[in-house]
mmCIF file of C-alpha atoms in Angstrom:
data_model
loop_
_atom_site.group_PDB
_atom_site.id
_atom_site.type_symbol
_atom_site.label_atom_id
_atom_site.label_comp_id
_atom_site.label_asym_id
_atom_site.label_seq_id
_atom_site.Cartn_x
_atom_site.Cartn_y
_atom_site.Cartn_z
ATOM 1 C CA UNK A 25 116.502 29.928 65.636
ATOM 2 C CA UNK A 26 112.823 29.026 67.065
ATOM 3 C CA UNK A 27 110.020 29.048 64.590
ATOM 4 C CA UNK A 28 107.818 32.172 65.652
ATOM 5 C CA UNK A 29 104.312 30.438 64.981
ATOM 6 C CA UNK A 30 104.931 26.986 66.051
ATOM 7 C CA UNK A 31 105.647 28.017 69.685
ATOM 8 C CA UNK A 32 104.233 28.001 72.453
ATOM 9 C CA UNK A 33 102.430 31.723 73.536
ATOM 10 C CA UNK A 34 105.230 31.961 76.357
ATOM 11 C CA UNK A 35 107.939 31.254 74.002
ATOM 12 C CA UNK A 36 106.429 34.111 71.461
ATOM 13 C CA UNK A 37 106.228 36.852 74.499
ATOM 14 C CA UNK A 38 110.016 35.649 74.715
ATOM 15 C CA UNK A 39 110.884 36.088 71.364
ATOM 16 C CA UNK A 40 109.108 39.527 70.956
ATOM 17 C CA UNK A 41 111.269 40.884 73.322
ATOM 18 C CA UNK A 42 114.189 40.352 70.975
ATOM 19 C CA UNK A 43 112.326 42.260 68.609
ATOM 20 C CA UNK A 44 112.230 46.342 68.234
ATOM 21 C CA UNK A 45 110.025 47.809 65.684
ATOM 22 C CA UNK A 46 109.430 51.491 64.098
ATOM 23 C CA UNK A 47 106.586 52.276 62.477
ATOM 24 C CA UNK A 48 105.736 55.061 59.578
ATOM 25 C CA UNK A 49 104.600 57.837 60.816
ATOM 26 C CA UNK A 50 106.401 57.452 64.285
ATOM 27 C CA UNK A 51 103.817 56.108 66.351
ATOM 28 C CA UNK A 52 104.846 57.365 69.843
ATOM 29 C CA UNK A 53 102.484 58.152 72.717
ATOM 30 C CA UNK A 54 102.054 62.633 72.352
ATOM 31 C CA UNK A 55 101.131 62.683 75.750
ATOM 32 C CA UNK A 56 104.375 61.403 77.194
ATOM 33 C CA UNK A 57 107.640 62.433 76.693
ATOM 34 C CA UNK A 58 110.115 61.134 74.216
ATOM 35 C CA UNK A 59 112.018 59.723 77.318
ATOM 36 C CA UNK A 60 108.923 58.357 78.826
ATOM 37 C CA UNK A 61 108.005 56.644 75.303
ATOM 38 C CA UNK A 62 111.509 54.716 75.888
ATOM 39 C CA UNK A 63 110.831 54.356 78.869
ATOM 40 C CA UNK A 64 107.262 52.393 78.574
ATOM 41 C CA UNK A 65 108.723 48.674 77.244
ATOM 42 C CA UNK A 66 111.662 48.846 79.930
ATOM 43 C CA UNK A 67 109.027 49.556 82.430
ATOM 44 C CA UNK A 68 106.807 46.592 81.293
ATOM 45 C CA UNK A 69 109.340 44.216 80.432
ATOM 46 C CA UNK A 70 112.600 44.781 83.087
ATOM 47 C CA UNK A 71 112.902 45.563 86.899
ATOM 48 C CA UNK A 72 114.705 48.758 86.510
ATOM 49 C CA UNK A 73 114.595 51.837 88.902
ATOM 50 C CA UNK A 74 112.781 54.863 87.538
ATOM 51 C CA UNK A 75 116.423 56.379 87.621
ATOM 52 C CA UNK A 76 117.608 53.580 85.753
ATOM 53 C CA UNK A 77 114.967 53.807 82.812
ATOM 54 C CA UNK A 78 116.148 57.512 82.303
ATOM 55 C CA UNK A 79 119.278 57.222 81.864
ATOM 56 C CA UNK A 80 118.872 53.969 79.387
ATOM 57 C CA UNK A 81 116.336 56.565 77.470
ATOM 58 C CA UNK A 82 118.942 59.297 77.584
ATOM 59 C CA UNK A 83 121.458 56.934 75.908
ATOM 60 C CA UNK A 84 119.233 55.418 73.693
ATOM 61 C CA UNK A 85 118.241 59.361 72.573
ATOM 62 C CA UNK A 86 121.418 59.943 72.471
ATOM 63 C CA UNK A 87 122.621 57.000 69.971
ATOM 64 C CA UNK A 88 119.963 58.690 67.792
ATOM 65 C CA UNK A 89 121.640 62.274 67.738
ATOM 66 C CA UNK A 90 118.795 63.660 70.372
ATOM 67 C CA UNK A 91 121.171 63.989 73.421
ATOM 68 C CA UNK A 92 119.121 66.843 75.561
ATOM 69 C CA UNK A 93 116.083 66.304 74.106
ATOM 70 C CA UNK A 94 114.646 63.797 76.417
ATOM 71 C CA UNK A 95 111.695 65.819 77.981
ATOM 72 C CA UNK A 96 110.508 67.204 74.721
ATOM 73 C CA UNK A 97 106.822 66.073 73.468
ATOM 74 C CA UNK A 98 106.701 64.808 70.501
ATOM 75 C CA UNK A 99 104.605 67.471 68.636
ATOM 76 C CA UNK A 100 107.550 70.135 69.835
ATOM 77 C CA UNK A 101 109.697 67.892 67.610
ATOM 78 C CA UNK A 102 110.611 68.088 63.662
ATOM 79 C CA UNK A 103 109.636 64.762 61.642
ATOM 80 C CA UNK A 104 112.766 63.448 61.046
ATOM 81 C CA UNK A 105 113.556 63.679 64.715
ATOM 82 C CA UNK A 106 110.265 61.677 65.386
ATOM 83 C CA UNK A 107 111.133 59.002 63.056
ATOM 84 C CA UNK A 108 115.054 59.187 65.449
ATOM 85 C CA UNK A 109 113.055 59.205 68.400
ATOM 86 C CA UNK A 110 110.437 56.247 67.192
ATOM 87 C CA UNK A 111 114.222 54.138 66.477
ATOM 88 C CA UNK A 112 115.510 55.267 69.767
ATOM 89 C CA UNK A 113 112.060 53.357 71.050
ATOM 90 C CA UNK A 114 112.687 50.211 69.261
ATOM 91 C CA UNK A 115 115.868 49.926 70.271
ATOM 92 C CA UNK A 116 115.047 50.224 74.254
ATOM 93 C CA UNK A 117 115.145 46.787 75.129
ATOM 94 C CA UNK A 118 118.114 45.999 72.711
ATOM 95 C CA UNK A 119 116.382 43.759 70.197
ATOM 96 C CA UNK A 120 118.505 41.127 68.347
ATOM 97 C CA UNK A 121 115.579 42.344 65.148
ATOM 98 C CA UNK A 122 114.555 45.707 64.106
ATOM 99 C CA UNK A 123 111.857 45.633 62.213
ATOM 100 C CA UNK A 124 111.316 48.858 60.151
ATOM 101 C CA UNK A 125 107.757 50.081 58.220
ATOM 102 C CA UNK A 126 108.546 52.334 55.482
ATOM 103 C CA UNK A 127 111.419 54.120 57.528
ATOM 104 C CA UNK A 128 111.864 57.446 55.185
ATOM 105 C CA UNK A 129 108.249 57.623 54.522
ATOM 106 C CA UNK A 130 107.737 61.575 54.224
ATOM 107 C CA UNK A 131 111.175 62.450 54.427
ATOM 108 C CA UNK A 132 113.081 65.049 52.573
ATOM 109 C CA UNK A 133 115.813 63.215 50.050
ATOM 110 C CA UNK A 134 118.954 64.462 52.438
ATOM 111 C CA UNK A 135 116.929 63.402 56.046
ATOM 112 C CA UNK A 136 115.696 60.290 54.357
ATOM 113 C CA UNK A 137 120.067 59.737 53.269
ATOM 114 C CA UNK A 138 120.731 60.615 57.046
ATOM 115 C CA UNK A 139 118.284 58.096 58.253
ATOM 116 C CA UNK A 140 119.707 55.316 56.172
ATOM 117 C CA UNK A 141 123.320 55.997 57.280
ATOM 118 C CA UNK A 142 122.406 55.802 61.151
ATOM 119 C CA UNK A 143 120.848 52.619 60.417
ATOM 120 C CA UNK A 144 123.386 51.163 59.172
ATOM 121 C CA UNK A 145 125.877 52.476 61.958
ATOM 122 C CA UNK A 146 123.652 51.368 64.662
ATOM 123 C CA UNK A 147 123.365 47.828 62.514
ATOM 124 C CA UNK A 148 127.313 47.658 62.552
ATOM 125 C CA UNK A 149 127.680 48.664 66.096
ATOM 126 C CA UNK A 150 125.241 46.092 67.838
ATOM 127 C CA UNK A 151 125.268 43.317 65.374
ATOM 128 C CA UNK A 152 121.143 44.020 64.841
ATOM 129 C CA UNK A 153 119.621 41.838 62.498
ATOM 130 C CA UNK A 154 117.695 44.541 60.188
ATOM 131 C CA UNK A 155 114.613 43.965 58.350
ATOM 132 C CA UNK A 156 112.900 46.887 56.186
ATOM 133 C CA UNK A 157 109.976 47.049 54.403
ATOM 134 C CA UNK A 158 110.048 50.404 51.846
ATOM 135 C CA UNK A 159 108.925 51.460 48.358
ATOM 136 C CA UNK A 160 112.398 54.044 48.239
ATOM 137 C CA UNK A 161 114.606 52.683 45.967
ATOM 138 C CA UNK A 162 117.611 55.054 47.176
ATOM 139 C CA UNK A 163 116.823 53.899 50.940
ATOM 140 C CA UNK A 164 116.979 50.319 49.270
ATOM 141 C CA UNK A 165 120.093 50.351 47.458
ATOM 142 C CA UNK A 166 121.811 52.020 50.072
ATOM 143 C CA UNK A 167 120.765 49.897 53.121
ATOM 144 C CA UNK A 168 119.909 46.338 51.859
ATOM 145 C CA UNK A 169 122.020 43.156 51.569
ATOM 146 C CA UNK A 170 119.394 41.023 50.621
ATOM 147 C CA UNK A 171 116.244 42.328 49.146
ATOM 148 C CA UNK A 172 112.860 40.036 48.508
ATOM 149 C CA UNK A 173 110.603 42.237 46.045
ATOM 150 C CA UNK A 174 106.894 41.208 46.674
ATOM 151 C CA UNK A 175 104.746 41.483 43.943
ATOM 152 C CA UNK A 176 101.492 43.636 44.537
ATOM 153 C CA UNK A 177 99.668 42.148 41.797
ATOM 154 C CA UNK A 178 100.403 38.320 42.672
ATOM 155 C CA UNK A 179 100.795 38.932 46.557
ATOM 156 C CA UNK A 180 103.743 36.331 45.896
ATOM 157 C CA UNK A 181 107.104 36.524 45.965
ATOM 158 C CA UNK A 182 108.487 37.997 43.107
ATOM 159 C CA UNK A 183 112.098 37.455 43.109
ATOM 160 C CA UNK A 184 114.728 37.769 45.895
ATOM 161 C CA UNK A 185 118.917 38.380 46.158
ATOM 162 C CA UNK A 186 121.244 41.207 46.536
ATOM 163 C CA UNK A 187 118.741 44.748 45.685
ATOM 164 C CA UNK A 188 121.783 45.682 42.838
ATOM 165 C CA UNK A 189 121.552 42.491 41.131
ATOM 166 C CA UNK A 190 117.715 44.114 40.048
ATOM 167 C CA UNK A 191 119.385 47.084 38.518
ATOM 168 C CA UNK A 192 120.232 44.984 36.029
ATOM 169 C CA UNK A 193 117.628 43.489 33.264
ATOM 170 C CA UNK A 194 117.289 39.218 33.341
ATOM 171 C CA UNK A 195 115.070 37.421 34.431
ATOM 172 C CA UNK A 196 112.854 39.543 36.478
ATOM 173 C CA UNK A 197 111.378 42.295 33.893
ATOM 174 C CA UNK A 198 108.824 43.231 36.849
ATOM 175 C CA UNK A 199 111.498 43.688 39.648
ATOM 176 C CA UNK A 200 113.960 45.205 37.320
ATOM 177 C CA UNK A 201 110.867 47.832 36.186
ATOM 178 C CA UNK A 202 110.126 48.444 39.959
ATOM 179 C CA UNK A 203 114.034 49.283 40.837
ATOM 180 C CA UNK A 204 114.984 51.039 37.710
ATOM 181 C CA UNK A 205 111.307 52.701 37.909
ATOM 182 C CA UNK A 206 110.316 52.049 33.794
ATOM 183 C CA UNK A 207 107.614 51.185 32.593
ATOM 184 C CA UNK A 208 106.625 47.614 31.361
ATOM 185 C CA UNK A 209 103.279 47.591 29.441
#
């Protein structure tokens, strides 16, 4: 691929198109509808008919498990749907990325498990490239390949590889604290 910073401004606008991202606590517009917060980057960014833009929002809601639910607000909906409806969003212009902030971030255990899975289904079934920044070591373990563990107190990288390697203890006492959540004084 491109190097992001290197290129040109054009080239960037280019490459952000390929990218979707979700954000912690939802982030979408309450004054429009969930459909009409899908609908905003296909507006911007394609030259589809306002018929068009609905029906790629009702899919997208639907891929998410909100089929029907594309003229509620987003205050008439439960958190865990937001956080559906926020990946339905990122996923409007079918990014090759998806970057997600702290997906299960104020989730119940079983919502947060639900979350993961449909991540990882939507992951299989377009080939998305997924990149995940969390602090839940379940979410983690259960959706990761390859893991890079930043260290707060450095701000370096602290070690990097496959997030069950860190289970167990070697090299990386720090890591292997963080994941198995001990304590190293």
């Amino acid at each position: 691929g491109m190097p992001f910073w290197s290129s040109e401004h054009q080239q960037q606008e280019t490459m952000k198109r390929g990218f979707g991202t979700t954000f912690q606590a939802g982030a979408l517009w309450s004054s429009m509808t969930l459909a009409e917060n899908i609908g905003l980057a296909l507006r911007q960014y394609t030259d589809l008919s306002h018929t068009a833009i609905r029906d790629v929002a009702a899919y997208k809601l639907m891929l998410v498990g909100l089929a029907g639910f594309e003229d509620y607000y987003p205050n008439e909906i439960s958190g865990g749907m937001m956080k559906r409806a926020g990946l339905a969003r990122a996923m409007a212009l079918d990014p090759e990325i998806l970057f997600f902030d702290e997906p299960s971030a104020g989730l119940d255990p079983l919502s947060s498990q639900r979350l993961d899975e449909l991540i990882l289904r939507l992951r299989e079934a377009f080939g998305t490239t997924v990149v995940l920044v969390s602090h839940e070591i379940p979410s983690i373990l259960r959706t990761a390949d390859f893991c890079i563990y930043l260290d707060p107190e450095t701000g370096t990288m602290g070690a990097y590889g496959p997030p069950k390697s860190f289970l167990q203890a070697g090299q990386h006492p720090k890591v292997h604290a963080f994941f198995t959540q001990a304590r190293i004084d």
